[in-house]
Amino acid sequence: MRLARLHPAAIALLCALPCASRASADGVVAVRAGRVITMSGAPIDGATILIQHGKVKSIRRGDAVPPGATVIDASDSVVMPGLVDANARFGTRGDANEQSDEITPTFRISPAIDRDSIALKRAVQLGVTTLRVVPGNENIFAGTGVVFKSAGDALDDMILEDGGDLKIVMGNDAASGNRIPRSARPTSFFYRQPTTRMGVVWHLRKAFFDANAAMESGGEVGPAHRAIAAAMRGKVPLHIALRTAVDIETTLQIADEFELRRLVFTECTEGYKLAGDIAARHIPVILGPFYYYPSGWRQAYEGWDVNWNNAGLLAKAGVKIAFASNDESGPADLLSWATMAVRHGLPASDALKALTVSPAEILGVADRVGSLAKGKDADILILSGDPLQATTRIEKVIINGDVVFDAESGANGDDNA
Amino acid sequence: MAMTMHRRCAITAVALVLSLGTALTRAGPVREKIAIKAGTIITVSGDDIENGTILIQDGVITDVGAGLEVPWDANVIDASDKVVMPGFIEAHTSGSMGTSNESELEVPFLSTFDAIDPVSSYMEDALRDGITTMLVLPGNDTLLGGTGVVVKPHGKTVEAMLIRDYTGLKISLQARSDSSRMAHIAQLRKYLADLKHYVEEYEQGKADATDRKKPFDEEIDPQKQPMIDLIEGRITAFVYCPRASDVVKAFELSAEPEFPMVPVLGPDCYKAADLLAEKGLPVILDSQLVVWETNEDTETEEMKFVPRIFADAGVKFAMQRAGSAYGSRYLWFQAAQAVAHGVDREEALKAITLHPAEIIGLGDRLGSIDKGKDANLLILTGDPLDAQTWVDQVLIGGEVVYDRAEDKRLKKLLEERKPEEVQPAPEEDAEEEEEDETPPEPEQ
């Protein structure tokens, strides 16, 4: 019996949601929506979404539902696809930085996922239904991420893609953690190279060179070289964490030198300075985290030449952008970040894409998530109004057709008013 | 927007002051009549007024309403496609001061007046974000931190910014990391007991001298004066309570000797909402609006939205803003979030205008658009809680002190930067000459 596999938390959640629907194996759930932002076409006012077997069965104008269907009334609400956080660093147990080596391309973050983590439960309530969790920022080749649903009965079923990318870290982040003690100045004892930006680039190029040489040698090729070579040949995208224009330029040079085909930039605080170059090479950019930077403040310890409209300027240049949390401290309110990005110049339509369909495309999972259409996963947010307004809140979150969060039954729901 | 000639001059003057960026003396209060024609007036104290007019003279609102006659000699600001509301008010901030906590724990005699940096980015941002008044108090990490001042974020010196000196005495119930809560609270208790004893002895000495018809020339210890003012009700304590249990302590400590108090609450203090409602005191909420709690029975994470809990409990509150968080550094955003989570719009707007005005003791002068109040006004491009609305102009005392059209830094933060044109290298002697004569670019 499937229920036996349910985690106690999930059972408890179900008990806590008397009005929530959990579709039986062939039951139909109908979401009557005031407005559906499908992201697969134009928004539809006054539509009903039918869900069966965790997938969207149909989206039709009107409020007709088949007999026996469980109805979720969102007729005064706005419905949109669940958010896709394409670069998350929470939901794992322990340190996500392997300290013993700098080049760990075969390391996977997936075994470290803690499905019961508090951060994942919060992410659901912030509207994130799919996320890609990545290894930390302290290795040059950090390893590979995993794309999975933020809630579900079993981890195997939650995972959409494991090992479908390779993460590289540029700039000072990769050089940090190599000293003992960690925070000490470079005059102290060195544990290993690199401790500078120069060193990071040298080791990165060496890794590419060695992988190429190994592949061309005709001899036996080790797994690390195979993993790097596969990314160099575009079999999986290289996700490159960087912030400054210097690192972007350097990365583009290295991309030319080694004919790297599939790059994705993450964070990319100063991307606006090279928006044209990034657009010309069709490199998608996963932005975040976002902080306000008063003058003299800096993001981490680099990338302080900030333009509030980084997202807008990249989008204007034709770069595919996505919003992501990218913070070890936990999930982010991506809707608010997108709202502020619109305030700073990003068109609203681009902001909605950057929350849903664009990250799904960047992660290669757009056939399942990121938009609402027949056959796609029924990952749905029900919102009290325009998703890009600070006066709007998330009312319900649905993953695979199951209501996994309901604000009304939550601690602050309207029922305790 | 149509402008009278005078308005244009005012803007030019403001731009001139901004662009000079040097220590110019602030212009005096505007002794003139101004009429603002507004598309919508959000009075905060009463109903909104559509297509209304605000009349201002000598920096004070003389009338507000629909269909008012504009005096022939008034300078008219046409905001007929805009929204006008009272300036935002921060009832508690330690911004602009650099280090806001003294390392000594008992320093009630310090004043933030000595520490405010008028040309800090904090002040510049505050004005840009629509804040017209703020009570600057010491930080949350000193037992008796000192007294505060009410300022406007406009002026080149603290004197020029000053709205009211000597307002609020900061007490923090947050124990330092190297101390225990027991010791922290005990230290405050002891200070208050000693102080009471000191005052009694002083009064006794004075009475004895009077009895013996002898002169009494003993002076009050100036380092104790603010605390004496506190227990004699001449100044209000702003008591930082990091946790709900500290709220109980704050009430206990302020009962004997009795002193007036405004609780400044940490996010956890929502658990004390009922107690605070019972006491009927207005409070200052933390900038962090959400507290996550693990329900150990269900293993679910419960999102507690703090302002909603206080609103439901019937507690009057002022909202604070966060330093570096992307949205919540704006007071309008904080109010909008409150509305999103079910707080009445009127209450949410009051939490960033009228309530903080009352908390800092200036409710009769600030916080709403009413006859007799200071003309501290925001001219907004739309509804204040709409995320796409911008502060177009800020008036403080009837004077236009911020104009978005002239805000160069905002432009720089938002606009595309063109690649700098390559300048031909000047001849060497010419370059030297230039260096000698050209003053450095003023920082804004």
PDB file of C-alpha atoms in Angstrom, chain B residues 84-269:
ATOM      1  CA  VAL B  84      -0.189  62.471  -2.207  1.00  0.00           C
ATOM      2  CA  MET B  85       0.243  61.051   1.268  1.00  0.00           C
ATOM      3  CA  PRO B  86       2.062  61.890   4.501  1.00  0.00           C
ATOM      4  CA  GLY B  87       5.784  61.148   4.616  1.00  0.00           C
ATOM      5  CA  PHE B  88       6.844  57.829   6.102  1.00  0.00           C
ATOM      6  CA  ILE B  89       8.106  57.836   9.676  1.00  0.00           C
ATOM      7  CA  GLU B  90      10.640  55.558  11.327  1.00  0.00           C
ATOM      8  CA  ALA B  91       9.993  55.348  15.060  1.00  0.00           C
ATOM      9  CA  HIS B  92      13.228  53.506  15.760  1.00  0.00           C
ATOM     10  CA  THR B  93      16.413  53.379  13.748  1.00  0.00           C
ATOM     11  CA  SER B  94      20.118  53.217  14.436  1.00  0.00           C
ATOM     12  CA  GLY B  95      21.092  53.925  10.865  1.00  0.00           C
ATOM     13  CA  SER B  96      23.580  56.608   9.789  1.00  0.00           C
ATOM     14  CA  MET B  97      25.606  56.378  13.000  1.00  0.00           C
ATOM     15  CA  GLY B  98      28.367  53.933  12.194  1.00  0.00           C
ATOM     16  CA  THR B  99      28.843  52.039  15.434  1.00  0.00           C
ATOM     17  CA  SER B 100      25.575  52.367  17.294  1.00  0.00           C
ATOM     18  CA  ASN B 101      26.427  50.417  20.429  1.00  0.00           C
ATOM     19  CA  GLU B 102      28.793  51.640  23.121  1.00  0.00           C
ATOM     20  CA  SER B 103      30.977  48.953  24.658  1.00  0.00           C
ATOM     21  CA  GLU B 104      30.073  50.110  28.173  1.00  0.00           C
ATOM     22  CA  LEU B 105      26.659  48.867  29.241  1.00  0.00           C
ATOM     23  CA  GLU B 106      25.494  51.867  31.290  1.00  0.00           C
ATOM     24  CA  VAL B 107      25.771  54.961  29.127  1.00  0.00           C
ATOM     25  CA  PRO B 108      22.343  56.647  29.333  1.00  0.00           C
ATOM     26  CA  PHE B 109      24.054  60.045  29.077  1.00  0.00           C
ATOM     27  CA  LEU B 110      25.112  59.520  25.439  1.00  0.00           C
ATOM     28  CA  SER B 111      23.122  61.065  22.625  1.00  0.00           C
ATOM     29  CA  THR B 112      22.788  59.975  19.017  1.00  0.00           C
ATOM     30  CA  PHE B 113      22.905  63.675  18.207  1.00  0.00           C
ATOM     31  CA  ASP B 114      26.695  63.347  18.397  1.00  0.00           C
ATOM     32  CA  ALA B 115      26.866  60.390  16.032  1.00  0.00           C
ATOM     33  CA  ILE B 116      24.447  60.989  13.154  1.00  0.00           C
ATOM     34  CA  ASP B 117      26.205  61.414   9.834  1.00  0.00           C
ATOM     35  CA  PRO B 118      24.071  63.827   7.811  1.00  0.00           C
ATOM     36  CA  VAL B 119      25.721  62.964   4.502  1.00  0.00           C
ATOM     37  CA  SER B 120      25.538  59.201   4.959  1.00  0.00           C
ATOM     38  CA  SER B 121      23.943  57.093   2.260  1.00  0.00           C
ATOM     39  CA  TYR B 122      21.435  56.039   4.914  1.00  0.00           C
ATOM     40  CA  MET B 123      19.976  59.537   4.994  1.00  0.00           C
ATOM     41  CA  GLU B 124      20.073  59.925   1.237  1.00  0.00           C
ATOM     42  CA  ASP B 125      18.294  56.590   0.751  1.00  0.00           C
ATOM     43  CA  ALA B 126      15.757  57.397   3.444  1.00  0.00           C
ATOM     44  CA  LEU B 127      14.696  60.543   1.643  1.00  0.00           C
ATOM     45  CA  ARG B 128      14.569  58.775  -1.718  1.00  0.00           C
ATOM     46  CA  ASP B 129      12.407  56.073  -0.140  1.00  0.00           C
ATOM     47  CA  GLY B 130       9.930  58.568   1.273  1.00  0.00           C
ATOM     48  CA  ILE B 131      10.994  58.759   4.906  1.00  0.00           C
ATOM     49  CA  THR B 132      10.576  62.281   6.213  1.00  0.00           C
ATOM     50  CA  THR B 133      11.056  61.786   9.945  1.00  0.00           C
ATOM     51  CA  MET B 134      13.050  59.330  12.026  1.00  0.00           C
ATOM     52  CA  LEU B 135      13.848  58.806  15.664  1.00  0.00           C
ATOM     53  CA  VAL B 136      17.507  57.840  15.755  1.00  0.00           C
ATOM     54  CA  LEU B 137      18.275  55.801  18.857  1.00  0.00           C
ATOM     55  CA  PRO B 138      21.309  53.804  20.006  1.00  0.00           C
ATOM     56  CA  GLY B 139      21.504  50.162  18.912  1.00  0.00           C
ATOM     57  CA  ASN B 140      20.025  47.037  20.440  1.00  0.00           C
ATOM     58  CA  ASP B 141      23.144  45.862  22.192  1.00  0.00           C
ATOM     59  CA  THR B 142      23.692  48.245  25.119  1.00  0.00           C
ATOM     60  CA  LEU B 143      21.773  47.995  28.387  1.00  0.00           C
ATOM     61  CA  LEU B 144      21.339  51.745  28.821  1.00  0.00           C
ATOM     62  CA  GLY B 145      22.411  52.980  25.422  1.00  0.00           C
ATOM     63  CA  GLY B 146      21.643  56.682  25.532  1.00  0.00           C
ATOM     64  CA  THR B 147      19.046  59.091  24.235  1.00  0.00           C
ATOM     65  CA  GLY B 148      17.811  59.756  20.734  1.00  0.00           C
ATOM     66  CA  VAL B 149      16.905  62.659  18.495  1.00  0.00           C
ATOM     67  CA  VAL B 150      14.144  63.110  15.949  1.00  0.00           C
ATOM     68  CA  VAL B 151      15.515  64.255  12.611  1.00  0.00           C
ATOM     69  CA  LYS B 152      14.508  64.667   9.010  1.00  0.00           C
ATOM     70  CA  PRO B 153      16.818  63.099   6.423  1.00  0.00           C
ATOM     71  CA  HIS B 154      17.622  66.461   4.907  1.00  0.00           C
ATOM     72  CA  GLY B 155      20.256  68.963   5.899  1.00  0.00           C
ATOM     73  CA  LYS B 156      24.014  69.145   5.980  1.00  0.00           C
ATOM     74  CA  THR B 157      24.352  69.208   9.748  1.00  0.00           C
ATOM     75  CA  VAL B 158      22.509  67.414  12.530  1.00  0.00           C
ATOM     76  CA  GLU B 159      21.427  70.828  13.809  1.00  0.00           C
ATOM     77  CA  ALA B 160      19.766  71.547  10.468  1.00  0.00           C
ATOM     78  CA  MET B 161      18.111  68.122  10.443  1.00  0.00           C
ATOM     79  CA  LEU B 162      16.832  68.332  13.973  1.00  0.00           C
ATOM     80  CA  ILE B 163      13.103  68.136  14.589  1.00  0.00           C
ATOM     81  CA  ARG B 164      13.249  67.390  18.297  1.00  0.00           C
ATOM     82  CA  ASP B 165      16.212  66.890  20.574  1.00  0.00           C
ATOM     83  CA  TYR B 166      16.373  64.513  23.537  1.00  0.00           C
ATOM     84  CA  THR B 167      13.654  62.064  22.579  1.00  0.00           C
ATOM     85  CA  GLY B 168      13.541  58.494  23.822  1.00  0.00           C
ATOM     86  CA  LEU B 169      16.007  56.651  26.014  1.00  0.00           C
ATOM     87  CA  LYS B 170      17.169  53.310  24.709  1.00  0.00           C
ATOM     88  CA  ILE B 171      17.171  50.324  27.015  1.00  0.00           C
ATOM     89  CA  SER B 172      18.070  46.916  25.648  1.00  0.00           C
ATOM     90  CA  LEU B 173      17.138  43.704  27.370  1.00  0.00           C
ATOM     91  CA  GLN B 174      19.376  41.758  25.024  1.00  0.00           C
ATOM     92  CA  ALA B 175      22.228  40.203  26.957  1.00  0.00           C
ATOM     93  CA  ARG B 176      25.574  40.335  25.223  1.00  0.00           C
ATOM     94  CA  SER B 177      27.092  37.134  24.011  1.00  0.00           C
ATOM     95  CA  ASP B 178      29.624  37.117  26.839  1.00  0.00           C
ATOM     96  CA  SER B 179      26.946  37.665  29.471  1.00  0.00           C
ATOM     97  CA  SER B 180      23.859  35.886  30.730  1.00  0.00           C
ATOM     98  CA  ARG B 181      20.287  37.124  30.702  1.00  0.00           C
ATOM     99  CA  MET B 182      20.183  36.751  34.476  1.00  0.00           C
ATOM    100  CA  ALA B 183      23.141  39.074  34.920  1.00  0.00           C
ATOM    101  CA  HIS B 184      21.818  41.503  32.311  1.00  0.00           C
ATOM    102  CA  ILE B 185      18.413  41.901  33.922  1.00  0.00           C
ATOM    103  CA  ALA B 186      19.958  41.978  37.393  1.00  0.00           C
ATOM    104  CA  GLN B 187      22.241  44.806  36.326  1.00  0.00           C
ATOM    105  CA  LEU B 188      19.273  46.858  35.153  1.00  0.00           C
ATOM    106  CA  ARG B 189      17.363  46.113  38.339  1.00  0.00           C
ATOM    107  CA  LYS B 190      20.329  47.179  40.426  1.00  0.00           C
ATOM    108  CA  TYR B 191      20.791  50.363  38.415  1.00  0.00           C
ATOM    109  CA  LEU B 192      17.145  51.307  38.890  1.00  0.00           C
ATOM    110  CA  ALA B 193      17.252  50.483  42.631  1.00  0.00           C
ATOM    111  CA  ASP B 194      20.450  52.489  43.085  1.00  0.00           C
ATOM    112  CA  LEU B 195      18.969  55.331  41.081  1.00  0.00           C
ATOM    113  CA  LYS B 196      15.845  55.396  43.195  1.00  0.00           C
ATOM    114  CA  HIS B 197      18.019  55.448  46.299  1.00  0.00           C
ATOM    115  CA  TYR B 198      20.168  58.232  44.826  1.00  0.00           C
ATOM    116  CA  VAL B 199      17.142  60.388  44.051  1.00  0.00           C
ATOM    117  CA  GLU B 200      15.659  59.770  47.494  1.00  0.00           C
ATOM    118  CA  GLU B 201      18.934  60.725  49.176  1.00  0.00           C
ATOM    119  CA  TYR B 202      19.190  63.793  46.999  1.00  0.00           C
ATOM    120  CA  GLU B 203      15.644  64.847  47.825  1.00  0.00           C
ATOM    121  CA  GLN B 204      16.244  64.127  51.505  1.00  0.00           C
ATOM    122  CA  GLY B 205      19.404  66.224  51.450  1.00  0.00           C
ATOM    123  CA  LYS B 206      17.508  69.025  49.762  1.00  0.00           C
ATOM    124  CA  ALA B 207      14.668  68.790  52.301  1.00  0.00           C
ATOM    125  CA  ASP B 208      17.094  68.721  55.225  1.00  0.00           C
ATOM    126  CA  ALA B 209      18.890  71.771  53.886  1.00  0.00           C
ATOM    127  CA  THR B 210      15.580  73.586  53.495  1.00  0.00           C
ATOM    128  CA  ASP B 211      14.620  72.644  57.060  1.00  0.00           C
ATOM    129  CA  ARG B 212      17.914  73.974  58.377  1.00  0.00           C
ATOM    130  CA  LYS B 213      17.600  76.992  56.097  1.00  0.00           C
ATOM    131  CA  LYS B 214      20.987  76.171  54.635  1.00  0.00           C
ATOM    132  CA  PRO B 215      21.915  76.560  50.985  1.00  0.00           C
ATOM    133  CA  PHE B 216      21.788  73.325  48.963  1.00  0.00           C
ATOM    134  CA  ASP B 217      24.285  73.303  46.153  1.00  0.00           C
ATOM    135  CA  GLU B 218      24.667  69.602  45.421  1.00  0.00           C
ATOM    136  CA  GLU B 219      24.250  68.961  41.718  1.00  0.00           C
ATOM    137  CA  ILE B 220      22.545  66.001  40.118  1.00  0.00           C
ATOM    138  CA  ASP B 221      25.057  63.640  38.549  1.00  0.00           C
ATOM    139  CA  PRO B 222      24.762  64.517  34.834  1.00  0.00           C
ATOM    140  CA  GLN B 223      25.519  60.899  33.908  1.00  0.00           C
ATOM    141  CA  LYS B 224      22.350  59.882  35.739  1.00  0.00           C
ATOM    142  CA  GLN B 225      20.164  62.746  34.517  1.00  0.00           C
ATOM    143  CA  PRO B 226      18.485  60.952  31.575  1.00  0.00           C
ATOM    144  CA  MET B 227      17.546  58.015  33.812  1.00  0.00           C
ATOM    145  CA  ILE B 228      16.172  60.412  36.420  1.00  0.00           C
ATOM    146  CA  ASP B 229      14.197  62.107  33.665  1.00  0.00           C
ATOM    147  CA  LEU B 230      12.923  58.652  32.776  1.00  0.00           C
ATOM    148  CA  ILE B 231      11.659  57.678  36.214  1.00  0.00           C
ATOM    149  CA  GLU B 232      10.197  61.163  36.625  1.00  0.00           C
ATOM    150  CA  GLY B 233       8.321  60.770  33.340  1.00  0.00           C
ATOM    151  CA  ARG B 234      10.068  63.439  31.283  1.00  0.00           C
ATOM    152  CA  ILE B 235      11.430  61.012  28.679  1.00  0.00           C
ATOM    153  CA  THR B 236      10.159  57.684  27.352  1.00  0.00           C
ATOM    154  CA  ALA B 237      12.123  54.446  27.372  1.00  0.00           C
ATOM    155  CA  PHE B 238      12.368  52.538  24.104  1.00  0.00           C
ATOM    156  CA  VAL B 239      12.910  49.061  25.460  1.00  0.00           C
ATOM    157  CA  TYR B 240      14.271  46.471  23.079  1.00  0.00           C
ATOM    158  CA  CYS B 241      12.812  43.061  23.862  1.00  0.00           C
ATOM    159  CA  PRO B 242      14.484  40.369  21.755  1.00  0.00           C
ATOM    160  CA  ARG B 243      12.130  37.646  22.978  1.00  0.00           C
ATOM    161  CA  ALA B 244       8.591  37.358  24.256  1.00  0.00           C
ATOM    162  CA  SER B 245       9.790  36.643  27.787  1.00  0.00           C
ATOM    163  CA  ASP B 246      11.623  39.975  27.742  1.00  0.00           C
ATOM    164  CA  VAL B 247       8.299  41.758  27.248  1.00  0.00           C
ATOM    165  CA  VAL B 248       7.223  40.434  30.623  1.00  0.00           C
ATOM    166  CA  LYS B 249      10.524  41.668  32.082  1.00  0.00           C
ATOM    167  CA  ALA B 250      10.042  45.067  30.472  1.00  0.00           C
ATOM    168  CA  PHE B 251       6.657  45.493  32.168  1.00  0.00           C
ATOM    169  CA  GLU B 252       8.062  44.298  35.473  1.00  0.00           C
ATOM    170  CA  LEU B 253      11.055  46.635  35.335  1.00  0.00           C
ATOM    171  CA  SER B 254       9.045  49.655  34.220  1.00  0.00           C
ATOM    172  CA  ALA B 255       6.618  49.258  37.127  1.00  0.00           C
ATOM    173  CA  GLU B 256       8.970  50.037  40.007  1.00  0.00           C
ATOM    174  CA  PRO B 257      10.191  52.718  39.764  1.00  0.00           C
ATOM    175  CA  GLU B 258       7.520  53.442  37.198  1.00  0.00           C
ATOM    176  CA  PHE B 259       8.556  54.841  33.843  1.00  0.00           C
ATOM    177  CA  PRO B 260       6.904  55.358  30.435  1.00  0.00           C
ATOM    178  CA  MET B 261       7.863  52.777  27.833  1.00  0.00           C
ATOM    179  CA  VAL B 262       7.579  51.866  24.167  1.00  0.00           C
ATOM    180  CA  PRO B 263       8.401  48.196  23.568  1.00  0.00           C
ATOM    181  CA  VAL B 264      10.699  47.641  20.586  1.00  0.00           C
ATOM    182  CA  LEU B 265      10.035  44.041  19.715  1.00  0.00           C
ATOM    183  CA  GLY B 266      12.104  41.240  18.288  1.00  0.00           C
ATOM    184  CA  PRO B 267      10.274  38.927  15.870  1.00  0.00           C
ATOM    185  CA  ASP B 268       9.690  36.295  18.551  1.00  0.00           C
ATOM    186  CA  CYS B 269       7.604  38.729  20.601  1.00  0.00           C
TER     187      CYS B 269
END
